[in-house]
Amino acid sequence: MHNQALTAVIMNEASNPNSKWAPYFKVLPEKLDSLVFWSAEELAELQASAVVNKIGKDQAEEVFRDSVSKIVPEGSTSEVFHRVASTIMAYAFDIPEAPVEDEKKDENAEEDELVDDEEEITNMAMIPLADMLNADVDNNARLHYDGDDLEMRAIGPIKAGEEILNDYGQLPRSDLLRRYGYVTDKYAV
């Protein structure tokens, strides 16, 4: 599911106190530090960074006004939309779609194994418990998807009391700040 559709689904489900997802929604943060919530004065501190042009607050409000507001509960606001969309941006996982077999593909054609011209198609998914893990470059766990099941797997030994850290992938610090609201020294790309 893509961000806009997932946002609308969550806004609808979150407004229903009898939703099977209500306990999960209660543990999600109500306040986020993503850049869409920063004041003009705070954003001015980033004036030399290209990340300011990636925030997309105005475009998100246009999407809310023109489409999402028509399919979410009456009284939903752009502020709630920003909170839900930011939660998705910070907590959702990109899950690969199962590849569709191309019947027209020449089975005898030689393929270059070093070059993958096909872009991986992914869907966004909220995964309770897995989304509670922090992440860092020196991670010790990764989400594994075999086409049917999702598992958070250790990729090395984890000592008792050691934090389990997921991997956000290779992100520049600007994207780390934009998506998650923080930076670390280890993400120095």
Short mmCIF file of N, CA, C and O in Angstrom, two decimals, residues 35-170:
data_model
loop_
_atom_site.label_atom_id
_atom_site.label_comp_id
_atom_site.label_asym_id
_atom_site.label_seq_id
_atom_site.Cartn_x
_atom_site.Cartn_y
_atom_site.Cartn_z
N LEU A 35 10.45 17.08 10.30
CA LEU A 35 10.58 18.47 9.89
C LEU A 35 9.27 19.15 9.56
O LEU A 35 9.16 20.38 9.67
N VAL A 36 8.24 18.41 9.20
CA VAL A 36 6.95 19.01 8.88
C VAL A 36 6.36 19.75 10.10
O VAL A 36 5.55 20.65 9.95
N PHE A 37 6.82 19.40 11.30
CA PHE A 37 6.32 20.03 12.52
C PHE A 37 7.23 21.14 13.05
O PHE A 37 6.92 21.75 14.06
N TRP A 38 8.35 21.36 12.42
CA TRP A 38 9.27 22.39 12.88
C TRP A 38 8.71 23.77 12.58
O TRP A 38 8.04 23.98 11.57
N SER A 39 9.02 24.71 13.45
CA SER A 39 8.60 26.10 13.24
C SER A 39 9.49 26.73 12.17
O SER A 39 10.56 26.21 11.83
N ALA A 40 9.07 27.89 11.68
CA ALA A 40 9.87 28.62 10.68
C ALA A 40 11.24 28.97 11.24
O ALA A 40 12.25 28.90 10.52
N GLU A 41 11.29 29.30 12.52
CA GLU A 41 12.58 29.64 13.15
C GLU A 41 13.50 28.43 13.21
O GLU A 41 14.69 28.52 12.96
N GLU A 42 12.92 27.27 13.53
CA GLU A 42 13.73 26.04 13.58
C GLU A 42 14.22 25.65 12.18
O GLU A 42 15.38 25.28 12.00
N LEU A 43 13.35 25.77 11.20
CA LEU A 43 13.74 25.44 9.83
C LEU A 43 14.80 26.40 9.30
O LEU A 43 15.63 26.01 8.46
N ALA A 44 14.82 27.62 9.80
CA ALA A 44 15.83 28.60 9.37
C ALA A 44 17.23 28.12 9.71
O ALA A 44 18.20 28.47 9.03
N GLU A 45 17.35 27.28 10.73
CA GLU A 45 18.66 26.72 11.10
C GLU A 45 19.19 25.78 10.01
O GLU A 45 20.37 25.49 9.97
N LEU A 46 18.31 25.30 9.16
CA LEU A 46 18.69 24.39 8.09
C LEU A 46 18.79 25.10 6.74
O LEU A 46 18.87 24.46 5.70
N GLN A 47 18.83 26.42 6.76
CA GLN A 47 18.77 27.21 5.53
C GLN A 47 19.81 26.84 4.49
O GLN A 47 19.57 26.97 3.30
N ALA A 48 20.94 26.31 4.86
CA ALA A 48 21.97 25.94 3.89
C ALA A 48 21.82 24.52 3.39
O ALA A 48 22.58 24.07 2.55
N SER A 49 20.81 23.81 3.87
CA SER A 49 20.63 22.41 3.51
C SER A 49 19.51 22.24 2.47
O SER A 49 18.47 22.90 2.54
N ALA A 50 19.73 21.34 1.54
CA ALA A 50 18.71 21.03 0.53
C ALA A 50 17.52 20.28 1.12
O ALA A 50 16.47 20.18 0.49
N VAL A 51 17.66 19.78 2.34
CA VAL A 51 16.57 19.02 2.97
C VAL A 51 15.32 19.88 3.15
O VAL A 51 14.21 19.36 3.11
N VAL A 52 15.48 21.18 3.30
CA VAL A 52 14.33 22.06 3.48
C VAL A 52 13.39 21.96 2.28
O VAL A 52 12.17 22.02 2.45
N ASN A 53 13.94 21.76 1.10
CA ASN A 53 13.12 21.64 -0.10
C ASN A 53 12.46 20.27 -0.24
O ASN A 53 11.64 20.07 -1.13
N LYS A 54 12.81 19.32 0.62
CA LYS A 54 12.25 17.97 0.56
C LYS A 54 11.11 17.75 1.56
O LYS A 54 10.53 16.68 1.58
N ILE A 55 10.81 18.73 2.38
CA ILE A 55 9.82 18.54 3.45
C ILE A 55 8.44 18.25 2.86
O ILE A 55 7.75 17.33 3.29
N GLY A 56 8.02 19.03 1.90
CA GLY A 56 6.77 18.76 1.20
C GLY A 56 5.50 19.03 1.98
O GLY A 56 4.46 18.45 1.69
N LYS A 57 5.54 19.92 2.95
CA LYS A 57 4.35 20.20 3.77
C LYS A 57 3.21 20.76 2.91
O LYS A 57 2.07 20.31 3.04
N ASP A 58 3.52 21.71 2.05
CA ASP A 58 2.47 22.31 1.21
C ASP A 58 1.85 21.27 0.27
O ASP A 58 0.63 21.23 0.10
N GLN A 59 2.70 20.43 -0.33
CA GLN A 59 2.18 19.40 -1.23
C GLN A 59 1.33 18.39 -0.47
O GLN A 59 0.30 17.93 -0.97
N ALA A 60 1.74 18.04 0.75
CA ALA A 60 0.96 17.11 1.56
C ALA A 60 -0.40 17.70 1.90
O ALA A 60 -1.43 17.00 1.87
N GLU A 61 -0.44 18.98 2.22
CA GLU A 61 -1.73 19.61 2.53
C GLU A 61 -2.63 19.66 1.30
O GLU A 61 -3.85 19.51 1.42
N GLU A 62 -2.04 19.81 0.13
CA GLU A 62 -2.82 19.78 -1.11
C GLU A 62 -3.40 18.38 -1.34
O GLU A 62 -4.57 18.24 -1.70
N VAL A 63 -2.61 17.34 -1.10
CA VAL A 63 -3.10 15.96 -1.23
C VAL A 63 -4.24 15.72 -0.23
O VAL A 63 -5.27 15.14 -0.59
N PHE A 64 -4.07 16.20 0.99
CA PHE A 64 -5.12 16.03 1.99
C PHE A 64 -6.40 16.73 1.52
O PHE A 64 -7.47 16.13 1.51
N ARG A 65 -6.26 17.97 1.12
CA ARG A 65 -7.43 18.78 0.72
C ARG A 65 -8.13 18.19 -0.51
O ARG A 65 -9.35 18.09 -0.55
N ASP A 66 -7.35 17.79 -1.51
CA ASP A 66 -7.93 17.37 -2.79
C ASP A 66 -8.40 15.92 -2.84
O ASP A 66 -9.25 15.59 -3.66
N SER A 67 -7.85 15.06 -1.99
CA SER A 67 -8.28 13.66 -2.09
C SER A 67 -8.51 12.97 -0.75
O SER A 67 -9.58 12.43 -0.53
N VAL A 68 -7.53 12.98 0.12
CA VAL A 68 -7.65 12.21 1.36
C VAL A 68 -8.81 12.70 2.23
O VAL A 68 -9.54 11.89 2.81
N SER A 69 -9.03 14.01 2.29
CA SER A 69 -10.11 14.55 3.13
C SER A 69 -11.48 14.02 2.73
O SER A 69 -12.40 14.01 3.53
N LYS A 70 -11.60 13.55 1.50
CA LYS A 70 -12.88 13.05 1.00
C LYS A 70 -13.17 11.61 1.43
O LYS A 70 -14.29 11.13 1.30
N ILE A 71 -12.14 10.91 1.94
CA ILE A 71 -12.34 9.51 2.29
C ILE A 71 -12.00 9.18 3.75
O ILE A 71 -11.92 8.02 4.12
N VAL A 72 -11.80 10.21 4.55
CA VAL A 72 -11.53 10.01 5.97
C VAL A 72 -12.69 10.57 6.78
O VAL A 72 -13.54 11.28 6.24
N PRO A 73 -12.77 10.24 8.06
CA PRO A 73 -13.89 10.72 8.87
C PRO A 73 -14.03 12.24 8.85
O PRO A 73 -13.03 12.97 8.80
N GLU A 74 -15.26 12.69 8.86
CA GLU A 74 -15.54 14.12 8.89
C GLU A 74 -14.87 14.74 10.11
O GLU A 74 -14.83 14.15 11.18
N GLY A 75 -14.32 15.91 9.92
CA GLY A 75 -13.65 16.60 11.01
C GLY A 75 -12.15 16.31 11.07
O GLY A 75 -11.44 16.88 11.88
N SER A 76 -11.66 15.38 10.23
CA SER A 76 -10.22 15.11 10.18
C SER A 76 -9.52 16.37 9.67
O SER A 76 -10.01 17.03 8.77
N THR A 77 -8.39 16.66 10.25
CA THR A 77 -7.67 17.88 9.89
C THR A 77 -6.35 17.56 9.20
O THR A 77 -5.85 16.44 9.28
N SER A 78 -5.79 18.58 8.58
CA SER A 78 -4.48 18.39 7.95
C SER A 78 -3.42 18.12 9.01
O SER A 78 -2.45 17.41 8.74
N GLU A 79 -3.61 18.63 10.22
CA GLU A 79 -2.66 18.37 11.31
C GLU A 79 -2.64 16.87 11.65
O GLU A 79 -1.58 16.28 11.82
N VAL A 80 -3.83 16.25 11.72
CA VAL A 80 -3.91 14.81 11.97
C VAL A 80 -3.30 14.06 10.79
O VAL A 80 -2.56 13.09 10.97
N PHE A 81 -3.59 14.53 9.58
CA PHE A 81 -3.02 13.91 8.39
C PHE A 81 -1.49 13.95 8.44
O PHE A 81 -0.83 12.95 8.18
N HIS A 82 -0.91 15.10 8.81
CA HIS A 82 0.55 15.21 8.92
C HIS A 82 1.09 14.25 9.98
O HIS A 82 2.13 13.63 9.80
N ARG A 83 0.39 14.13 11.10
CA ARG A 83 0.85 13.24 12.17
C ARG A 83 0.83 11.79 11.71
O ARG A 83 1.79 11.05 11.90
N VAL A 84 -0.25 11.38 11.07
CA VAL A 84 -0.35 10.00 10.59
C VAL A 84 0.66 9.74 9.48
O VAL A 84 1.37 8.74 9.49
N ALA A 85 0.77 10.66 8.51
CA ALA A 85 1.72 10.48 7.42
C ALA A 85 3.15 10.45 7.94
O ALA A 85 3.98 9.66 7.48
N SER A 86 3.46 11.29 8.94
CA SER A 86 4.80 11.30 9.52
C SER A 86 5.07 10.03 10.31
O SER A 86 6.20 9.52 10.30
N THR A 87 4.06 9.51 10.97
CA THR A 87 4.21 8.24 11.68
C THR A 87 4.51 7.13 10.69
O THR A 87 5.39 6.30 10.92
N ILE A 88 3.80 7.12 9.58
CA ILE A 88 4.05 6.12 8.56
C ILE A 88 5.46 6.27 8.01
O ILE A 88 6.20 5.29 7.87
N MET A 89 5.86 7.50 7.71
CA MET A 89 7.20 7.73 7.16
C MET A 89 8.27 7.22 8.12
O MET A 89 9.28 6.66 7.71
N ALA A 90 8.04 7.40 9.41
CA ALA A 90 9.04 7.01 10.41
C ALA A 90 8.97 5.55 10.82
O ALA A 90 9.98 4.97 11.20
N TYR A 91 7.80 4.94 10.73
CA TYR A 91 7.63 3.60 11.29
C TYR A 91 7.35 2.49 10.28
O TYR A 91 7.51 1.32 10.59
N ALA A 92 6.89 2.83 9.08
CA ALA A 92 6.52 1.79 8.11
C ALA A 92 7.76 1.16 7.48
O ALA A 92 8.83 1.75 7.42
N PHE A 93 7.58 -0.04 7.03
CA PHE A 93 8.61 -0.79 6.33
C PHE A 93 8.21 -0.91 4.86
O PHE A 93 7.03 -1.02 4.54
N ASP A 94 9.19 -0.90 3.99
CA ASP A 94 8.95 -1.17 2.58
C ASP A 94 9.08 -2.67 2.37
O ASP A 94 10.15 -3.25 2.56
N ILE A 95 7.98 -3.30 2.01
CA ILE A 95 7.93 -4.75 1.81
C ILE A 95 7.88 -5.02 0.31
O ILE A 95 6.99 -4.51 -0.39
N PRO A 96 8.82 -5.82 -0.20
CA PRO A 96 8.81 -6.09 -1.64
C PRO A 96 7.58 -6.88 -2.07
O PRO A 96 7.14 -7.78 -1.37
N GLU A 97 7.03 -6.47 -3.22
CA GLU A 97 5.95 -7.25 -3.81
C GLU A 97 6.55 -8.50 -4.43
O GLU A 97 7.69 -8.48 -4.88
N ALA A 98 5.77 -9.56 -4.46
CA ALA A 98 6.24 -10.78 -5.13
C ALA A 98 6.42 -10.46 -6.60
O ALA A 98 5.56 -9.82 -7.20
N PRO A 99 7.52 -10.88 -7.19
CA PRO A 99 7.74 -10.57 -8.61
C PRO A 99 6.71 -11.25 -9.49
O PRO A 99 6.29 -12.37 -9.23
N VAL A 100 6.28 -10.55 -10.52
CA VAL A 100 5.33 -11.09 -11.48
C VAL A 100 6.14 -11.71 -12.60
O VAL A 100 7.03 -11.07 -13.16
N GLU A 101 5.86 -12.97 -12.88
CA GLU A 101 6.58 -13.65 -13.94
C GLU A 101 6.23 -13.02 -15.28
O GLU A 101 5.07 -12.83 -15.60
N ASP A 102 7.23 -12.67 -16.03
CA ASP A 102 7.04 -12.08 -17.35
C ASP A 102 7.06 -13.20 -18.38
O ASP A 102 8.11 -13.75 -18.70
N GLU A 103 5.89 -13.56 -18.90
CA GLU A 103 5.78 -14.67 -19.84
C GLU A 103 6.50 -14.39 -21.14
O GLU A 103 6.88 -15.29 -21.86
N LYS A 104 6.69 -13.11 -21.46
CA LYS A 104 7.34 -12.76 -22.72
C LYS A 104 8.86 -12.81 -22.62
O LYS A 104 9.55 -12.68 -23.61
N LYS A 105 9.36 -12.98 -21.43
CA LYS A 105 10.81 -12.98 -21.23
C LYS A 105 11.43 -14.20 -21.90
O LYS A 105 10.96 -15.32 -21.72
N ASP A 106 12.45 -13.95 -22.67
CA ASP A 106 13.13 -15.04 -23.37
C ASP A 106 13.95 -15.83 -22.35
O ASP A 106 14.91 -15.33 -21.79
N GLU A 107 13.55 -17.06 -22.12
CA GLU A 107 14.22 -17.88 -21.12
C GLU A 107 15.65 -18.20 -21.48
O GLU A 107 16.46 -18.51 -20.62
N ASN A 108 15.97 -18.14 -22.76
CA ASN A 108 17.33 -18.45 -23.20
C ASN A 108 18.23 -17.22 -23.26
O ASN A 108 19.42 -17.34 -23.53
N ALA A 109 17.66 -16.05 -23.01
CA ALA A 109 18.46 -14.82 -23.08
C ALA A 109 19.46 -14.80 -21.94
O ALA A 109 19.15 -15.18 -20.80
N GLU A 110 20.65 -14.37 -22.26
CA GLU A 110 21.69 -14.29 -21.24
C GLU A 110 21.46 -13.02 -20.41
O GLU A 110 21.26 -11.94 -20.96
N GLU A 111 21.46 -13.15 -19.09
CA GLU A 111 21.23 -12.00 -18.22
C GLU A 111 22.52 -11.59 -17.56
O GLU A 111 23.34 -12.42 -17.18
N ASP A 112 22.70 -10.30 -17.44
CA ASP A 112 23.86 -9.76 -16.75
C ASP A 112 23.52 -9.75 -15.26
O ASP A 112 22.67 -9.01 -14.81
N GLU A 113 24.17 -10.61 -14.50
CA GLU A 113 23.86 -10.75 -13.08
C GLU A 113 24.32 -9.55 -12.26
O GLU A 113 23.88 -9.36 -11.14
N LEU A 114 25.21 -8.74 -12.82
CA LEU A 114 25.71 -7.59 -12.08
C LEU A 114 24.82 -6.37 -12.22
O LEU A 114 24.88 -5.45 -11.42
N VAL A 115 23.97 -6.34 -13.23
CA VAL A 115 23.11 -5.19 -13.47
C VAL A 115 21.67 -5.63 -13.34
O VAL A 115 21.22 -6.54 -14.02
N ASP A 116 20.94 -4.96 -12.48
CA ASP A 116 19.53 -5.26 -12.29
C ASP A 116 18.76 -4.04 -12.77
O ASP A 116 18.69 -3.03 -12.07
N ASP A 117 18.21 -4.13 -13.98
CA ASP A 117 17.49 -3.00 -14.55
C ASP A 117 16.09 -2.86 -13.98
O ASP A 117 15.46 -1.82 -14.14
N GLU A 118 15.57 -3.90 -13.35
CA GLU A 118 14.22 -3.85 -12.82
C GLU A 118 14.22 -3.21 -11.44
O GLU A 118 14.98 -3.60 -10.57
N GLU A 119 13.37 -2.23 -11.29
CA GLU A 119 13.24 -1.57 -10.00
C GLU A 119 12.33 -2.42 -9.11
O GLU A 119 11.30 -2.91 -9.56
N GLU A 120 12.71 -2.60 -7.87
CA GLU A 120 11.91 -3.40 -6.96
C GLU A 120 10.65 -2.62 -6.58
O GLU A 120 10.72 -1.45 -6.21
N ILE A 121 9.51 -3.25 -6.70
CA ILE A 121 8.24 -2.64 -6.33
C ILE A 121 7.97 -3.00 -4.88
O ILE A 121 8.05 -4.17 -4.50
N THR A 122 7.67 -2.00 -4.08
CA THR A 122 7.42 -2.25 -2.66
C THR A 122 6.08 -1.66 -2.24
O THR A 122 5.54 -0.78 -2.89
N ASN A 123 5.58 -2.17 -1.14
CA ASN A 123 4.39 -1.64 -0.47
C ASN A 123 4.80 -1.26 0.94
O ASN A 123 5.66 -1.89 1.54
N MET A 124 4.16 -0.23 1.46
CA MET A 124 4.44 0.19 2.83
C MET A 124 3.56 -0.61 3.78
O MET A 124 2.39 -0.84 3.50
N ALA A 125 4.15 -1.02 4.89
CA ALA A 125 3.41 -1.80 5.87
C ALA A 125 3.81 -1.37 7.27
O ALA A 125 5.00 -1.18 7.56
N MET A 126 2.83 -1.21 8.12
CA MET A 126 3.07 -0.95 9.54
C MET A 126 3.18 -2.32 10.20
O MET A 126 2.30 -3.17 10.02
N ILE A 127 4.26 -2.54 10.95
CA ILE A 127 4.51 -3.84 11.55
C ILE A 127 4.69 -3.66 13.05
O ILE A 127 5.77 -3.29 13.52
N PRO A 128 3.60 -3.87 13.82
CA PRO A 128 3.69 -3.70 15.27
C PRO A 128 4.84 -4.51 15.86
O PRO A 128 5.15 -5.61 15.42
N LEU A 129 5.49 -3.95 16.82
CA LEU A 129 6.66 -4.46 17.54
C LEU A 129 7.94 -4.24 16.74
O LEU A 129 8.89 -3.69 17.27
N ALA A 130 8.00 -4.64 15.48
CA ALA A 130 9.21 -4.40 14.69
C ALA A 130 9.46 -2.90 14.55
O ALA A 130 10.61 -2.45 14.54
N ASP A 131 8.39 -2.12 14.49
CA ASP A 131 8.55 -0.68 14.32
C ASP A 131 9.00 0.03 15.59
O ASP A 131 9.29 1.22 15.58
N MET A 132 9.08 -0.70 16.69
CA MET A 132 9.53 -0.09 17.94
C MET A 132 11.05 -0.09 18.08
O MET A 132 11.60 0.57 18.96
N LEU A 133 11.73 -0.83 17.21
CA LEU A 133 13.19 -0.90 17.29
C LEU A 133 13.83 0.39 16.81
O LEU A 133 13.38 0.98 15.83
N ASN A 134 14.87 0.80 17.48
CA ASN A 134 15.68 1.90 16.98
C ASN A 134 16.53 1.35 15.85
O ASN A 134 16.60 0.15 15.62
N ALA A 135 17.20 2.24 15.15
CA ALA A 135 18.05 1.81 14.04
C ALA A 135 19.36 2.55 14.08
O ALA A 135 19.46 3.65 14.63
N ASP A 136 20.38 1.91 13.53
CA ASP A 136 21.68 2.55 13.39
C ASP A 136 22.47 1.80 12.34
O ASP A 136 22.11 0.69 11.95
N VAL A 137 23.54 2.42 11.88
CA VAL A 137 24.39 1.80 10.87
C VAL A 137 24.93 0.47 11.38
O VAL A 137 24.97 -0.52 10.66
N ASP A 138 25.34 0.43 12.64
CA ASP A 138 25.85 -0.80 13.24
C ASP A 138 24.70 -1.62 13.79
O ASP A 138 24.61 -1.90 14.98
N ASN A 139 23.80 -2.02 12.90
CA ASN A 139 22.61 -2.75 13.33
C ASN A 139 22.94 -4.22 13.56
O ASN A 139 23.96 -4.72 13.11
N ASN A 140 22.05 -4.88 14.29
CA ASN A 140 22.23 -6.30 14.56
C ASN A 140 20.98 -7.11 14.21
O ASN A 140 20.86 -8.28 14.55
N ALA A 141 20.02 -6.48 13.53
CA ALA A 141 18.79 -7.16 13.14
C ALA A 141 18.28 -6.56 11.83
O ALA A 141 18.52 -5.39 11.55
N ARG A 142 17.56 -7.39 11.08
CA ARG A 142 16.95 -6.92 9.83
C ARG A 142 15.62 -7.63 9.64
O ARG A 142 15.45 -8.77 10.03
N LEU A 143 14.71 -6.93 8.99
CA LEU A 143 13.42 -7.52 8.67
C LEU A 143 13.60 -8.46 7.49
O LEU A 143 14.21 -8.11 6.48
N HIS A 144 13.07 -9.67 7.61
CA HIS A 144 13.17 -10.67 6.56
C HIS A 144 11.76 -10.98 6.07
O HIS A 144 10.84 -11.18 6.86
N TYR A 145 11.60 -11.01 4.76
CA TYR A 145 10.31 -11.33 4.15
C TYR A 145 10.53 -12.42 3.12
O TYR A 145 11.32 -12.27 2.20
N ASP A 146 9.82 -13.53 3.26
CA ASP A 146 9.99 -14.65 2.33
C ASP A 146 8.84 -14.76 1.33
O ASP A 146 8.72 -15.75 0.64
N GLY A 147 8.01 -13.74 1.27
CA GLY A 147 6.86 -13.77 0.37
C GLY A 147 5.57 -14.08 1.10
O GLY A 147 4.49 -13.77 0.61
N ASP A 148 5.69 -14.70 2.28
CA ASP A 148 4.51 -15.02 3.09
C ASP A 148 4.60 -14.42 4.48
O ASP A 148 3.63 -13.86 4.99
N ASP A 149 5.74 -14.59 5.12
CA ASP A 149 5.89 -14.18 6.52
C ASP A 149 6.96 -13.10 6.67
O ASP A 149 7.93 -13.07 5.92
N LEU A 150 6.76 -12.26 7.67
CA LEU A 150 7.74 -11.25 8.04
C LEU A 150 8.35 -11.65 9.38
O LEU A 150 7.62 -12.02 10.31
N GLU A 151 9.66 -11.56 9.47
CA GLU A 151 10.35 -11.85 10.74
C GLU A 151 11.47 -10.84 10.93
O GLU A 151 12.18 -10.51 9.98
N MET A 152 11.64 -10.38 12.15
CA MET A 152 12.81 -9.59 12.49
C MET A 152 13.85 -10.59 12.94
O MET A 152 13.63 -11.34 13.89
N ARG A 153 14.96 -10.65 12.23
CA ARG A 153 15.99 -11.65 12.50
C ARG A 153 17.28 -10.99 12.94
O ARG A 153 17.70 -9.98 12.38
N ALA A 154 17.93 -11.63 13.90
CA ALA A 154 19.27 -11.20 14.30
C ALA A 154 20.22 -11.54 13.16
O ALA A 154 20.11 -12.59 12.54
N ILE A 155 21.16 -10.63 12.88
CA ILE A 155 22.15 -10.90 11.83
C ILE A 155 23.51 -11.18 12.44
O ILE A 155 24.50 -11.33 11.74
N GLY A 156 23.53 -11.29 13.75
CA GLY A 156 24.74 -11.62 14.49
C GLY A 156 24.37 -11.84 15.94
O GLY A 156 23.20 -11.68 16.33
N PRO A 157 25.33 -12.17 16.75
CA PRO A 157 25.04 -12.39 18.17
C PRO A 157 24.55 -11.10 18.84
O PRO A 157 25.05 -10.02 18.55
N ILE A 158 23.58 -11.25 19.72
CA ILE A 158 23.08 -10.12 20.51
C ILE A 158 23.19 -10.54 21.97
O ILE A 158 22.58 -11.52 22.39
N LYS A 159 24.00 -9.79 22.72
CA LYS A 159 24.23 -10.12 24.12
C LYS A 159 23.04 -9.68 24.97
O LYS A 159 22.32 -8.74 24.62
N ALA A 160 22.86 -10.35 26.09
CA ALA A 160 21.80 -9.97 27.03
C ALA A 160 21.97 -8.51 27.41
O ALA A 160 23.07 -8.06 27.72
N GLY A 161 20.89 -7.75 27.34
CA GLY A 161 20.92 -6.34 27.70
C GLY A 161 21.31 -5.41 26.57
O GLY A 161 21.20 -4.20 26.68
N GLU A 162 21.79 -5.97 25.47
CA GLU A 162 22.19 -5.16 24.31
C GLU A 162 20.94 -4.75 23.53
O GLU A 162 20.01 -5.53 23.35
N GLU A 163 20.92 -3.51 23.05
CA GLU A 163 19.80 -3.01 22.27
C GLU A 163 19.75 -3.70 20.91
O GLU A 163 20.78 -3.88 20.25
N ILE A 164 18.55 -4.07 20.49
CA ILE A 164 18.36 -4.63 19.16
C ILE A 164 18.14 -3.45 18.22
O ILE A 164 17.23 -2.65 18.41
N LEU A 165 19.01 -3.36 17.21
CA LEU A 165 18.96 -2.23 16.28
C LEU A 165 18.63 -2.70 14.88
O LEU A 165 19.29 -3.58 14.33
N ASN A 166 17.63 -2.10 14.29
CA ASN A 166 17.22 -2.36 12.92
C ASN A 166 18.12 -1.56 11.98
O ASN A 166 18.99 -0.80 12.43
N ASP A 167 17.89 -1.69 10.69
CA ASP A 167 18.68 -0.98 9.68
C ASP A 167 17.75 -0.16 8.81
O ASP A 167 16.78 -0.68 8.28
N TYR A 168 18.03 1.15 8.66
CA TYR A 168 17.24 2.00 7.77
C TYR A 168 17.78 1.97 6.35
O TYR A 168 17.21 2.58 5.46
N GLY A 169 18.91 1.33 6.14
CA GLY A 169 19.52 1.32 4.82
C GLY A 169 20.49 2.48 4.69
O GLY A 169 20.77 3.20 5.65
N GLN A 170 20.99 2.67 3.49
CA GLN A 170 21.96 3.74 3.25
C GLN A 170 21.22 5.05 3.02
O GLN A 170 20.73 5.29 1.91
#
